[in-house]
Amino acid sequence: MTTESIGSFLKRQRELKAMSIAEVSRVTRIPAATLSAIESDHFDDLPGEVFVRGFLRSYAQAVGVVPNEVLARYTSSRRVVFVTPLPTPSPVHAAREGQGRRFGVAIAFVLLLILFTLALSIVLKPRGHDMPKELSFLQMDDASSEIVHVKRG
């Protein structure tokens, strides 16, 4: 491998084929300004890594060079870090998830309220030994449905 840059190599190949930038632009459908940036090795001025690789592949094919060799040279000359983005929830998904949580909290609140009411009714339920003395001597007569005084002791 030679120390010649990618842009210089492609420019030299284009000139050997006696093609102008306009001709390469017409064949590849890559704007002439982008081809000039490639030949000047200004890859950072181009839209993105995927586009740069596509442009280099098309340019190499147009001037009769094996595209994989050009891409290999480009990759070895650049220190490109491929970052895989972490999945992030979309706003719609986050909103639905938030609604689900609110619904779950509401159900839990209602269940707790029911349990609290049940416990309170059990605790506050009147019992026979809790009755005042005046009422403890009264007893219902089941046969006549009348209140009968019962004397104790």
mmCIF file of C-alpha atoms in Angstrom, residues 74-81:
data_model
loop_
_atom_site.group_PDB
_atom_site.id
_atom_site.type_symbol
_atom_site.label_atom_id
_atom_site.label_comp_id
_atom_site.label_asym_id
_atom_site.label_seq_id
_atom_site.Cartn_x
_atom_site.Cartn_y
_atom_site.Cartn_z
ATOM 1 C CA TYR A 74 -10.607 4.517 3.612
ATOM 2 C CA THR A 75 -11.307 2.419 6.703
ATOM 3 C CA SER A 76 -7.601 1.986 7.462
ATOM 4 C CA SER A 77 -6.923 5.703 6.983
ATOM 5 C CA ARG A 78 -9.758 6.830 9.247
ATOM 6 C CA ARG A 79 -10.258 6.136 12.888
ATOM 7 C CA VAL A 80 -13.966 5.638 12.763
ATOM 8 C CA VAL A 81 -15.817 4.536 15.819
#
